[in-house]
Amino acid sequence: MSRRADASAVPDLVERARAGQARAVARLVSLVEDESPLLRPVMAALAPHTGRAHVVGLTGAPGVGKSTSTNALIGALRAAGKRVGVLAVDPSSPFSGGALLGDRIRMQDHASDEGVFIRSMASRGHLGGLSFTTPQAVRVLDAAGFDVVLVETVGVGQSEVEVAGLADTTMVLLAPGMGDGIQAAKAGILEVGDVYVVNKADRDGAERLRRDLRNGLSLTERAEGSWKPPIVLTVAQSGQGVEEVVEALSSHREWLGETGQLAVRRARRARAEVEAVAVAALRKRWEIGDRSSLDALAEAVAAGETDPYAAADRLLGD
């Protein structure tokens, strides 16, 4: 379908995606990334078919082996009969705005598997380790019938906690010898993780890192009856410990359903999506024309002709 095709082509595209046609799924994700005018009818058509996938966010500092772990997880989930969608958010090229690393290169083991869909997405400067369009791309894969959607963040360090707002289950990866015990405390990772994975566990210091994590988690305030995050040792390169990770993810998904926390998390996620769409629409409205109303008001504030609050009121009233 042409990017300029009218909305009448959307139902057929959505049906083909739901039937498992990878090219249709890829087309929908492209429409999301391009912020196409067709995005509104696409999201409307997808809405009744969402809410079934288990969305798992994978986060951690650069170098902990996120892509290798994702690759190993795909294999274990496929062995369990799950269809798996992957959104690997990469740093953006400063020139083209496109994804720079291309995580799909590191996941070629699954390139020919029809039960796996892998897409690299550019962060395009968006902070938090995700792309601005990631939530909508997750909706596409969810509606397309994938049982598990893995969202691998860009690896930007302390701001990666944003993935917790997108995922049903947040998996935090660390590795020994990288100062991760200290970084975890600084980044707030001890508050957002549902499953902790110490990768590269064949290196010295893995047990010490697990002990430090366990001690840190024991000091974190948690409500009575809340989930107790497990800490799993893995060597993703060889597959060691990956089955235990899958079991931990499954257990957390069951706990979410039994306690009602799944609905709470998804409502919070939907709220953030609605807010983001509304803010983006406002920004576009302000920036129409060569000289935006925001620019004019900014100059007035800088010149002392008005104050920021009055300028904001005028901007919102336009």
PDB file of C-alpha atoms in Angstrom:
ATOM      1  CA  MET A   1       0.000   0.000   0.000  1.00  0.00           C
ATOM      2  CA  SER A   2       1.267   3.442  -0.935  1.00  0.00           C
ATOM      3  CA  ARG A   3       2.065   5.786   1.926  1.00  0.00           C
ATOM      4  CA  ARG A   4      -0.433   8.180   0.385  1.00  0.00           C
ATOM      5  CA  ALA A   5      -3.180   5.599   0.011  1.00  0.00           C
ATOM      6  CA  ASP A   6      -6.543   6.579   1.485  1.00  0.00           C
ATOM      7  CA  ALA A   7      -8.034   5.147   4.638  1.00  0.00           C
ATOM      8  CA  SER A   8     -10.128   2.618   2.684  1.00  0.00           C
ATOM      9  CA  ALA A   9      -7.030   0.422   2.316  1.00  0.00           C
ATOM     10  CA  VAL A  10      -6.483   0.239   6.087  1.00  0.00           C
ATOM     11  CA  PRO A  11      -8.934  -2.610   6.952  1.00  0.00           C
ATOM     12  CA  ASP A  12      -7.336  -4.960   4.412  1.00  0.00           C
ATOM     13  CA  LEU A  13      -3.845  -4.128   5.662  1.00  0.00           C
ATOM     14  CA  VAL A  14      -4.882  -4.733   9.263  1.00  0.00           C
ATOM     15  CA  GLU A  15      -6.518  -8.058   8.398  1.00  0.00           C
ATOM     16  CA  ARG A  16      -3.409  -9.241   6.569  1.00  0.00           C
ATOM     17  CA  ALA A  17      -1.281  -8.273   9.566  1.00  0.00           C
ATOM     18  CA  ARG A  18      -3.609 -10.159  11.913  1.00  0.00           C
ATOM     19  CA  ALA A  19      -3.340 -13.165   9.592  1.00  0.00           C
ATOM     20  CA  GLY A  20       0.394 -13.215  10.244  1.00  0.00           C
ATOM     21  CA  GLN A  21       1.710 -11.644   7.051  1.00  0.00           C
ATOM     22  CA  ALA A  22       5.072 -10.179   8.018  1.00  0.00           C
ATOM     23  CA  ARG A  23       5.075  -7.621   5.208  1.00  0.00           C
ATOM     24  CA  ALA A  24       1.739  -6.218   6.381  1.00  0.00           C
ATOM     25  CA  VAL A  25       3.036  -5.990   9.961  1.00  0.00           C
ATOM     26  CA  ALA A  26       6.178  -4.230   8.728  1.00  0.00           C
ATOM     27  CA  ARG A  27       4.028  -1.823   6.724  1.00  0.00           C
ATOM     28  CA  LEU A  28       1.984  -0.893   9.758  1.00  0.00           C
ATOM     29  CA  VAL A  29       5.108  -0.305  11.846  1.00  0.00           C
ATOM     30  CA  SER A  30       6.473   1.904   9.045  1.00  0.00           C
ATOM     31  CA  LEU A  31       3.268   3.950   9.102  1.00  0.00           C
ATOM     32  CA  VAL A  32       3.782   4.385  12.847  1.00  0.00           C
ATOM     33  CA  GLU A  33       7.409   5.469  12.475  1.00  0.00           C
ATOM     34  CA  ASP A  34       6.542   7.885   9.668  1.00  0.00           C
ATOM     35  CA  GLU A  35       3.681   9.359  11.732  1.00  0.00           C
ATOM     36  CA  SER A  36       1.526   8.839   8.660  1.00  0.00           C
ATOM     37  CA  PRO A  37      -1.865  10.554   8.267  1.00  0.00           C
ATOM     38  CA  LEU A  38      -3.245   6.996   8.113  1.00  0.00           C
ATOM     39  CA  LEU A  39      -2.151   6.365  11.684  1.00  0.00           C
ATOM     40  CA  ARG A  40      -5.516   7.398  13.150  1.00  0.00           C
ATOM     41  CA  PRO A  41      -7.605   4.889  11.146  1.00  0.00           C
ATOM     42  CA  VAL A  42      -4.909   2.247  11.677  1.00  0.00           C
ATOM     43  CA  MET A  43      -4.988   2.635  15.469  1.00  0.00           C
ATOM     44  CA  ALA A  44      -8.806   2.639  15.429  1.00  0.00           C
ATOM     45  CA  ALA A  45      -8.829  -0.634  13.470  1.00  0.00           C
ATOM     46  CA  LEU A  46      -6.252  -2.235  15.762  1.00  0.00           C
ATOM     47  CA  ALA A  47      -7.812  -1.199  19.081  1.00  0.00           C
ATOM     48  CA  PRO A  48     -10.301  -4.112  19.430  1.00  0.00           C
ATOM     49  CA  HIS A  49      -7.511  -6.649  18.920  1.00  0.00           C
ATOM     50  CA  THR A  50      -5.006  -5.380  21.506  1.00  0.00           C
ATOM     51  CA  GLY A  51      -4.350  -6.360  25.098  1.00  0.00           C
ATOM     52  CA  ARG A  52      -3.384  -9.996  24.596  1.00  0.00           C
ATOM     53  CA  ALA A  53       0.417  -9.858  24.278  1.00  0.00           C
ATOM     54  CA  HIS A  54       2.805  -9.960  27.220  1.00  0.00           C
ATOM     55  CA  VAL A  55       4.964  -6.858  26.760  1.00  0.00           C
ATOM     56  CA  VAL A  56       8.451  -7.320  28.211  1.00  0.00           C
ATOM     57  CA  GLY A  57      10.916  -4.440  28.414  1.00  0.00           C
ATOM     58  CA  LEU A  58      14.634  -5.214  28.465  1.00  0.00           C
ATOM     59  CA  THR A  59      16.841  -2.488  29.837  1.00  0.00           C
ATOM     60  CA  GLY A  60      20.358  -2.049  31.125  1.00  0.00           C
ATOM     61  CA  ALA A  61      23.542  -0.102  30.548  1.00  0.00           C
ATOM     62  CA  PRO A  62      25.464  -0.509  27.276  1.00  0.00           C
ATOM     63  CA  GLY A  63      27.624  -3.606  27.176  1.00  0.00           C
ATOM     64  CA  VAL A  64      25.574  -5.877  29.448  1.00  0.00           C
ATOM     65  CA  GLY A  65      24.488  -8.043  26.514  1.00  0.00           C
ATOM     66  CA  LYS A  66      20.921  -6.919  25.886  1.00  0.00           C
ATOM     67  CA  SER A  67      20.843  -7.948  22.219  1.00  0.00           C
ATOM     68  CA  THR A  68      22.480 -11.307  22.930  1.00  0.00           C
ATOM     69  CA  SER A  69      20.016 -11.897  25.755  1.00  0.00           C
ATOM     70  CA  THR A  70      17.106 -10.917  23.511  1.00  0.00           C
ATOM     71  CA  ASN A  71      18.319 -13.374  20.886  1.00  0.00           C
ATOM     72  CA  ALA A  72      18.517 -16.157  23.489  1.00  0.00           C
ATOM     73  CA  LEU A  73      15.071 -15.281  24.841  1.00  0.00           C
ATOM     74  CA  ILE A  74      13.544 -15.477  21.374  1.00  0.00           C
ATOM     75  CA  GLY A  75      14.883 -19.008  20.989  1.00  0.00           C
ATOM     76  CA  ALA A  76      13.534 -20.122  24.377  1.00  0.00           C
ATOM     77  CA  LEU A  77      10.107 -18.555  23.784  1.00  0.00           C
ATOM     78  CA  ARG A  78       9.838 -20.096  20.331  1.00  0.00           C
ATOM     79  CA  ALA A  79      10.705 -23.481  21.787  1.00  0.00           C
ATOM     80  CA  ALA A  80       7.721 -22.973  24.097  1.00  0.00           C
ATOM     81  CA  GLY A  81       5.484 -22.331  21.083  1.00  0.00           C
ATOM     82  CA  LYS A  82       5.195 -18.555  21.508  1.00  0.00           C
ATOM     83  CA  ARG A  83       5.057 -16.086  18.625  1.00  0.00           C
ATOM     84  CA  VAL A  84       7.544 -13.321  19.388  1.00  0.00           C
ATOM     85  CA  GLY A  85       7.710  -9.715  18.240  1.00  0.00           C
ATOM     86  CA  VAL A  86      10.823  -7.651  18.922  1.00  0.00           C
ATOM     87  CA  LEU A  87      11.282  -3.881  18.839  1.00  0.00           C
ATOM     88  CA  ALA A  88      14.976  -3.074  19.211  1.00  0.00           C
ATOM     89  CA  VAL A  89      15.385   0.656  19.775  1.00  0.00           C
ATOM     90  CA  ASP A  90      18.722   1.891  18.472  1.00  0.00           C
ATOM     91  CA  PRO A  91      20.535   5.214  18.667  1.00  0.00           C
ATOM     92  CA  SER A  92      19.659   7.463  15.743  1.00  0.00           C
ATOM     93  CA  SER A  93      21.976   8.451  12.960  1.00  0.00           C
ATOM     94  CA  PRO A  94      22.594  12.221  13.326  1.00  0.00           C
ATOM     95  CA  PHE A  95      22.324  12.489   9.533  1.00  0.00           C
ATOM     96  CA  SER A  96      19.401  10.343   8.381  1.00  0.00           C
ATOM     97  CA  GLY A  97      17.561   9.931  11.684  1.00  0.00           C
ATOM     98  CA  GLY A  98      17.494   6.175  11.063  1.00  0.00           C
ATOM     99  CA  ALA A  99      18.516   3.382  13.411  1.00  0.00           C
ATOM    100  CA  LEU A 100      22.281   3.291  13.770  1.00  0.00           C
ATOM    101  CA  LEU A 101      23.220  -0.130  15.130  1.00  0.00           C
ATOM    102  CA  GLY A 102      20.592  -2.395  13.608  1.00  0.00           C
ATOM    103  CA  ASP A 103      20.044  -5.047  16.268  1.00  0.00           C
ATOM    104  CA  ARG A 104      18.572  -7.358  13.654  1.00  0.00           C
ATOM    105  CA  ILE A 105      22.143  -8.111  12.570  1.00  0.00           C
ATOM    106  CA  ARG A 106      22.685  -9.767  15.959  1.00  0.00           C
ATOM    107  CA  MET A 107      19.465 -11.769  15.697  1.00  0.00           C
ATOM    108  CA  GLN A 108      19.967 -13.447  12.341  1.00  0.00           C
ATOM    109  CA  ASP A 109      19.364 -16.856  13.934  1.00  0.00           C
ATOM    110  CA  HIS A 110      15.634 -16.099  13.715  1.00  0.00           C
ATOM    111  CA  ALA A 111      15.528 -14.207  10.416  1.00  0.00           C
ATOM    112  CA  SER A 112      13.713 -16.989   8.556  1.00  0.00           C
ATOM    113  CA  ASP A 113      11.307 -17.900  11.374  1.00  0.00           C
ATOM    114  CA  GLU A 114       7.742 -16.882  10.480  1.00  0.00           C
ATOM    115  CA  GLY A 115       6.859 -16.862  14.178  1.00  0.00           C
ATOM    116  CA  VAL A 116       9.321 -14.044  14.856  1.00  0.00           C
ATOM    117  CA  PHE A 117       9.161 -10.399  13.792  1.00  0.00           C
ATOM    118  CA  ILE A 118      12.151  -8.153  14.517  1.00  0.00           C
ATOM    119  CA  ARG A 119      12.278  -4.449  13.852  1.00  0.00           C
ATOM    120  CA  SER A 120      14.955  -1.875  14.710  1.00  0.00           C
ATOM    121  CA  MET A 121      13.525   1.532  15.566  1.00  0.00           C
ATOM    122  CA  ALA A 122      15.423   4.797  15.784  1.00  0.00           C
ATOM    123  CA  SER A 123      15.215   6.708  19.072  1.00  0.00           C
ATOM    124  CA  ARG A 124      15.478   9.993  17.085  1.00  0.00           C
ATOM    125  CA  GLY A 125      16.854  11.775  20.100  1.00  0.00           C
ATOM    126  CA  HIS A 126      13.985  10.817  22.387  1.00  0.00           C
ATOM    127  CA  LEU A 127      15.234  10.433  25.964  1.00  0.00           C
ATOM    128  CA  GLY A 128      14.450   7.409  28.085  1.00  0.00           C
ATOM    129  CA  GLY A 129      15.913   4.708  25.838  1.00  0.00           C
ATOM    130  CA  LEU A 130      12.800   4.415  23.693  1.00  0.00           C
ATOM    131  CA  SER A 131      11.412   5.925  20.518  1.00  0.00           C
ATOM    132  CA  PHE A 132       8.490   8.356  20.668  1.00  0.00           C
ATOM    133  CA  THR A 133       6.534   5.948  18.461  1.00  0.00           C
ATOM    134  CA  THR A 134       7.366   2.764  20.405  1.00  0.00           C
ATOM    135  CA  PRO A 135       3.979   2.481  22.225  1.00  0.00           C
ATOM    136  CA  GLN A 136       2.086   2.531  18.911  1.00  0.00           C
ATOM    137  CA  ALA A 137       4.475  -0.033  17.401  1.00  0.00           C
ATOM    138  CA  VAL A 138       3.822  -2.273  20.411  1.00  0.00           C
ATOM    139  CA  ARG A 139       0.088  -1.990  19.674  1.00  0.00           C
ATOM    140  CA  VAL A 140       0.705  -3.158  16.107  1.00  0.00           C
ATOM    141  CA  LEU A 141       2.555  -6.294  17.224  1.00  0.00           C
ATOM    142  CA  ASP A 142       0.008  -6.973  19.951  1.00  0.00           C
ATOM    143  CA  ALA A 143      -2.902  -6.774  17.506  1.00  0.00           C
ATOM    144  CA  ALA A 144      -0.975  -8.902  14.984  1.00  0.00           C
ATOM    145  CA  GLY A 145      -1.208 -11.824  17.392  1.00  0.00           C
ATOM    146  CA  PHE A 146       2.275 -12.025  18.891  1.00  0.00           C
ATOM    147  CA  ASP A 147       2.178 -13.734  22.284  1.00  0.00           C
ATOM    148  CA  VAL A 148       5.207 -11.872  23.620  1.00  0.00           C
ATOM    149  CA  VAL A 149       6.532  -8.472  22.542  1.00  0.00           C
ATOM    150  CA  LEU A 150      10.127  -7.789  23.592  1.00  0.00           C
ATOM    151  CA  VAL A 151      11.154  -4.132  23.699  1.00  0.00           C
ATOM    152  CA  GLU A 152      14.909  -3.724  23.912  1.00  0.00           C
ATOM    153  CA  THR A 153      15.990  -0.212  24.874  1.00  0.00           C
ATOM    154  CA  VAL A 154      18.780   1.808  23.370  1.00  0.00           C
ATOM    155  CA  GLY A 155      21.173   1.508  26.313  1.00  0.00           C
ATOM    156  CA  VAL A 156      21.447   5.083  27.476  1.00  0.00           C
ATOM    157  CA  GLY A 157      22.038   4.435  31.158  1.00  0.00           C
ATOM    158  CA  GLN A 158      20.165   6.220  33.926  1.00  0.00           C
ATOM    159  CA  SER A 159      17.202   7.470  31.879  1.00  0.00           C
ATOM    160  CA  GLU A 160      16.233   3.960  30.755  1.00  0.00           C
ATOM    161  CA  VAL A 161      13.692   3.575  33.542  1.00  0.00           C
ATOM    162  CA  GLU A 162      11.080   4.919  31.069  1.00  0.00           C
ATOM    163  CA  VAL A 163      10.655   1.401  29.705  1.00  0.00           C
ATOM    164  CA  ALA A 164       8.903   0.459  32.947  1.00  0.00           C
ATOM    165  CA  GLY A 165       5.987   2.644  31.911  1.00  0.00           C
ATOM    166  CA  LEU A 166       5.634   0.802  28.611  1.00  0.00           C
ATOM    167  CA  ALA A 167       6.050  -2.838  29.655  1.00  0.00           C
ATOM    168  CA  ASP A 168       3.938  -5.310  31.589  1.00  0.00           C
ATOM    169  CA  THR A 169       7.180  -6.799  32.883  1.00  0.00           C
ATOM    170  CA  THR A 170      10.490  -4.947  33.110  1.00  0.00           C
ATOM    171  CA  MET A 171      13.637  -7.037  32.919  1.00  0.00           C
ATOM    172  CA  VAL A 172      16.847  -5.336  34.044  1.00  0.00           C
ATOM    173  CA  LEU A 173      20.151  -6.718  32.818  1.00  0.00           C
ATOM    174  CA  LEU A 174      23.448  -6.152  34.586  1.00  0.00           C
ATOM    175  CA  ALA A 175      26.913  -7.623  34.215  1.00  0.00           C
ATOM    176  CA  PRO A 176      29.839  -8.006  36.615  1.00  0.00           C
ATOM    177  CA  GLY A 177      32.833  -5.737  36.389  1.00  0.00           C
ATOM    178  CA  MET A 178      30.906  -2.702  35.096  1.00  0.00           C
ATOM    179  CA  GLY A 179      30.108  -0.922  38.354  1.00  0.00           C
ATOM    180  CA  ASP A 180      26.472  -1.894  37.918  1.00  0.00           C
ATOM    181  CA  GLY A 181      25.796  -2.279  41.619  1.00  0.00           C
ATOM    182  CA  ILE A 182      26.358   1.433  42.103  1.00  0.00           C
ATOM    183  CA  GLN A 183      24.684   2.381  38.819  1.00  0.00           C
ATOM    184  CA  ALA A 184      21.552   0.441  39.717  1.00  0.00           C
ATOM    185  CA  ALA A 185      21.096   2.453  42.881  1.00  0.00           C
ATOM    186  CA  LYS A 186      21.746   5.752  41.076  1.00  0.00           C
ATOM    187  CA  ALA A 187      19.425   5.038  38.191  1.00  0.00           C
ATOM    188  CA  GLY A 188      16.433   3.987  40.246  1.00  0.00           C
ATOM    189  CA  ILE A 189      16.605   0.552  38.632  1.00  0.00           C
ATOM    190  CA  LEU A 190      15.963  -1.104  41.987  1.00  0.00           C
ATOM    191  CA  GLU A 191      12.475   0.404  41.919  1.00  0.00           C
ATOM    192  CA  VAL A 192      11.474  -0.446  38.346  1.00  0.00           C
ATOM    193  CA  GLY A 193      12.747  -3.990  37.788  1.00  0.00           C
ATOM    194  CA  ASP A 194      10.430  -7.001  37.950  1.00  0.00           C
ATOM    195  CA  VAL A 195      13.091  -9.525  36.962  1.00  0.00           C
ATOM    196  CA  TYR A 196      16.833  -8.977  37.356  1.00  0.00           C
ATOM    197  CA  VAL A 197      19.337 -10.800  35.187  1.00  0.00           C
ATOM    198  CA  VAL A 198      23.054 -10.867  35.892  1.00  0.00           C
ATOM    199  CA  ASN A 199      24.432 -11.736  32.471  1.00  0.00           C
ATOM    200  CA  LYS A 200      27.985 -12.883  31.704  1.00  0.00           C
ATOM    201  CA  ALA A 201      27.797 -14.904  34.907  1.00  0.00           C
ATOM    202  CA  ASP A 202      30.890 -16.863  33.914  1.00  0.00           C
ATOM    203  CA  ARG A 203      32.946 -13.799  34.818  1.00  0.00           C
ATOM    204  CA  ASP A 204      34.410 -13.058  38.227  1.00  0.00           C
ATOM    205  CA  GLY A 205      32.146 -10.974  40.414  1.00  0.00           C
ATOM    206  CA  ALA A 206      28.789 -12.348  39.229  1.00  0.00           C
ATOM    207  CA  GLU A 207      27.883 -13.813  42.626  1.00  0.00           C
ATOM    208  CA  ARG A 208      28.998 -10.632  44.351  1.00  0.00           C
ATOM    209  CA  LEU A 209      26.813  -8.551  42.046  1.00  0.00           C
ATOM    210  CA  ARG A 210      23.837 -10.805  42.754  1.00  0.00           C
ATOM    211  CA  ARG A 211      24.467 -10.445  46.488  1.00  0.00           C
ATOM    212  CA  ASP A 212      24.691  -6.650  46.200  1.00  0.00           C
ATOM    213  CA  LEU A 213      21.461  -6.591  44.212  1.00  0.00           C
ATOM    214  CA  ARG A 214      19.702  -8.795  46.754  1.00  0.00           C
ATOM    215  CA  ASN A 215      20.857  -6.527  49.589  1.00  0.00           C
ATOM    216  CA  GLY A 216      19.735  -3.441  47.707  1.00  0.00           C
ATOM    217  CA  LEU A 217      16.319  -4.911  46.951  1.00  0.00           C
ATOM    218  CA  SER A 218      15.839  -5.867  50.584  1.00  0.00           C
ATOM    219  CA  LEU A 219      16.181  -2.190  51.538  1.00  0.00           C
ATOM    220  CA  THR A 220      13.607  -1.047  48.981  1.00  0.00           C
ATOM    221  CA  GLU A 221      10.198  -0.244  50.410  1.00  0.00           C
ATOM    222  CA  ARG A 222       7.541  -2.531  48.964  1.00  0.00           C
ATOM    223  CA  ALA A 223       3.910  -2.947  49.930  1.00  0.00           C
ATOM    224  CA  GLU A 224       2.835  -6.125  51.650  1.00  0.00           C
ATOM    225  CA  GLY A 225       1.986  -8.823  49.126  1.00  0.00           C
ATOM    226  CA  SER A 226       3.904  -7.099  46.337  1.00  0.00           C
ATOM    227  CA  TRP A 227       6.014  -8.946  43.805  1.00  0.00           C
ATOM    228  CA  LYS A 228       9.498  -9.980  44.935  1.00  0.00           C
ATOM    229  CA  PRO A 229      11.836  -9.649  41.941  1.00  0.00           C
ATOM    230  CA  PRO A 230      13.974 -12.736  41.311  1.00  0.00           C
ATOM    231  CA  ILE A 231      17.636 -12.454  40.358  1.00  0.00           C
ATOM    232  CA  VAL A 232      18.755 -14.898  37.659  1.00  0.00           C
ATOM    233  CA  LEU A 233      22.328 -15.620  36.573  1.00  0.00           C
ATOM    234  CA  THR A 234      22.791 -16.162  32.832  1.00  0.00           C
ATOM    235  CA  VAL A 235      25.388 -16.590  30.140  1.00  0.00           C
ATOM    236  CA  ALA A 236      23.279 -15.503  27.188  1.00  0.00           C
ATOM    237  CA  GLN A 237      25.966 -16.378  24.662  1.00  0.00           C
ATOM    238  CA  SER A 238      25.650 -20.078  25.542  1.00  0.00           C
ATOM    239  CA  GLY A 239      22.011 -20.045  26.663  1.00  0.00           C
ATOM    240  CA  GLN A 240      22.838 -20.853  30.269  1.00  0.00           C
ATOM    241  CA  GLY A 241      20.070 -19.690  32.629  1.00  0.00           C
ATOM    242  CA  VAL A 242      17.760 -18.477  29.854  1.00  0.00           C
ATOM    243  CA  GLU A 243      15.041 -21.045  30.680  1.00  0.00           C
ATOM    244  CA  GLU A 244      14.990 -19.713  34.238  1.00  0.00           C
ATOM    245  CA  VAL A 245      14.491 -16.199  32.880  1.00  0.00           C
ATOM    246  CA  VAL A 246      11.505 -17.352  30.804  1.00  0.00           C
ATOM    247  CA  GLU A 247      10.022 -19.000  33.902  1.00  0.00           C
ATOM    248  CA  ALA A 248      10.503 -15.790  35.912  1.00  0.00           C
ATOM    249  CA  LEU A 249       8.812 -13.705  33.206  1.00  0.00           C
ATOM    250  CA  SER A 250       5.896 -16.155  33.049  1.00  0.00           C
ATOM    251  CA  SER A 251       5.515 -16.142  36.834  1.00  0.00           C
ATOM    252  CA  HIS A 252       5.397 -12.368  36.894  1.00  0.00           C
ATOM    253  CA  ARG A 253       2.760 -12.302  34.154  1.00  0.00           C
ATOM    254  CA  GLU A 254       0.618 -14.719  36.165  1.00  0.00           C
ATOM    255  CA  TRP A 255       1.062 -12.617  39.314  1.00  0.00           C
ATOM    256  CA  LEU A 256      -0.016  -9.483  37.443  1.00  0.00           C
ATOM    257  CA  GLY A 257      -3.211 -11.158  36.303  1.00  0.00           C
ATOM    258  CA  GLU A 258      -4.041 -12.670  39.683  1.00  0.00           C
ATOM    259  CA  THR A 259      -3.542  -9.405  41.609  1.00  0.00           C
ATOM    260  CA  GLY A 260      -5.158  -7.033  39.120  1.00  0.00           C
ATOM    261  CA  GLN A 261      -1.887  -5.177  38.610  1.00  0.00           C
ATOM    262  CA  LEU A 262      -1.911  -5.939  34.881  1.00  0.00           C
ATOM    263  CA  ALA A 263      -4.988  -3.738  34.386  1.00  0.00           C
ATOM    264  CA  VAL A 264      -3.438  -1.021  36.558  1.00  0.00           C
ATOM    265  CA  ARG A 265      -0.210  -0.965  34.562  1.00  0.00           C
ATOM    266  CA  ARG A 266      -1.984  -0.980  31.215  1.00  0.00           C
ATOM    267  CA  ALA A 267      -4.298   1.862  32.235  1.00  0.00           C
ATOM    268  CA  ARG A 268      -1.242   3.880  33.283  1.00  0.00           C
ATOM    269  CA  ARG A 269       0.396   3.092  29.950  1.00  0.00           C
ATOM    270  CA  ALA A 270      -2.696   4.146  28.016  1.00  0.00           C
ATOM    271  CA  ARG A 271      -2.850   7.394  29.962  1.00  0.00           C
ATOM    272  CA  ALA A 272       0.742   8.200  28.996  1.00  0.00           C
ATOM    273  CA  GLU A 273      -0.029   7.391  25.336  1.00  0.00           C
ATOM    274  CA  VAL A 274      -3.037   9.684  25.262  1.00  0.00           C
ATOM    275  CA  GLU A 275      -1.050  12.459  26.885  1.00  0.00           C
ATOM    276  CA  ALA A 276       1.827  12.046  24.412  1.00  0.00           C
ATOM    277  CA  VAL A 277      -0.514  12.149  21.409  1.00  0.00           C
ATOM    278  CA  ALA A 278      -2.260  15.258  22.749  1.00  0.00           C
ATOM    279  CA  VAL A 279       1.026  17.076  23.424  1.00  0.00           C
ATOM    280  CA  ALA A 280       2.338  16.179  19.959  1.00  0.00           C
ATOM    281  CA  ALA A 281      -0.863  17.561  18.390  1.00  0.00           C
ATOM    282  CA  LEU A 282      -0.492  20.799  20.335  1.00  0.00           C
ATOM    283  CA  ARG A 283       3.115  21.203  19.209  1.00  0.00           C
ATOM    284  CA  LYS A 284       2.153  20.738  15.574  1.00  0.00           C
ATOM    285  CA  ARG A 285      -0.601  23.333  15.952  1.00  0.00           C
ATOM    286  CA  TRP A 286       1.854  25.845  17.391  1.00  0.00           C
ATOM    287  CA  GLU A 287       4.464  25.303  14.680  1.00  0.00           C
ATOM    288  CA  ILE A 288       2.324  25.856  11.581  1.00  0.00           C
ATOM    289  CA  GLY A 289       3.822  28.401   9.175  1.00  0.00           C
ATOM    290  CA  ASP A 290       7.260  29.937   8.810  1.00  0.00           C
ATOM    291  CA  ARG A 291       6.959  31.805  12.092  1.00  0.00           C
ATOM    292  CA  SER A 292       5.158  29.883  14.806  1.00  0.00           C
ATOM    293  CA  SER A 293       3.063  31.449  17.538  1.00  0.00           C
ATOM    294  CA  LEU A 294       5.433  29.841  20.039  1.00  0.00           C
ATOM    295  CA  ASP A 295       8.397  31.711  18.511  1.00  0.00           C
ATOM    296  CA  ALA A 296       6.560  35.034  18.695  1.00  0.00           C
ATOM    297  CA  LEU A 297       5.600  34.507  22.330  1.00  0.00           C
ATOM    298  CA  ALA A 298       9.128  33.394  23.216  1.00  0.00           C
ATOM    299  CA  GLU A 299      10.508  36.636  21.795  1.00  0.00           C
ATOM    300  CA  ALA A 300       7.964  38.624  23.790  1.00  0.00           C
ATOM    301  CA  VAL A 301       8.992  36.845  27.007  1.00  0.00           C
ATOM    302  CA  ALA A 302      12.694  37.396  26.275  1.00  0.00           C
ATOM    303  CA  ALA A 303      12.011  41.120  25.659  1.00  0.00           C
ATOM    304  CA  GLY A 304      10.187  41.459  28.967  1.00  0.00           C
ATOM    305  CA  GLU A 305       6.897  42.291  27.254  1.00  0.00           C
ATOM    306  CA  THR A 306       5.090  39.421  28.972  1.00  0.00           C
ATOM    307  CA  ASP A 307       5.787  36.586  31.399  1.00  0.00           C
ATOM    308  CA  PRO A 308       6.043  32.831  30.687  1.00  0.00           C
ATOM    309  CA  TYR A 309       2.735  32.010  32.377  1.00  0.00           C
ATOM    310  CA  ALA A 310       0.769  34.618  30.449  1.00  0.00           C
ATOM    311  CA  ALA A 311       2.471  33.479  27.233  1.00  0.00           C
ATOM    312  CA  ALA A 312       1.557  29.849  27.952  1.00  0.00           C
ATOM    313  CA  ASP A 313      -2.065  30.838  28.573  1.00  0.00           C
ATOM    314  CA  ARG A 314      -2.163  32.647  25.229  1.00  0.00           C
ATOM    315  CA  LEU A 315      -0.556  29.681  23.479  1.00  0.00           C
ATOM    316  CA  LEU A 316      -3.105  27.239  24.887  1.00  0.00           C
ATOM    317  CA  GLY A 317      -5.928  29.615  24.056  1.00  0.00           C
ATOM    318  CA  ASP A 318      -4.993  29.859  20.345  1.00  0.00           C
TER     319      ASP A 318
END
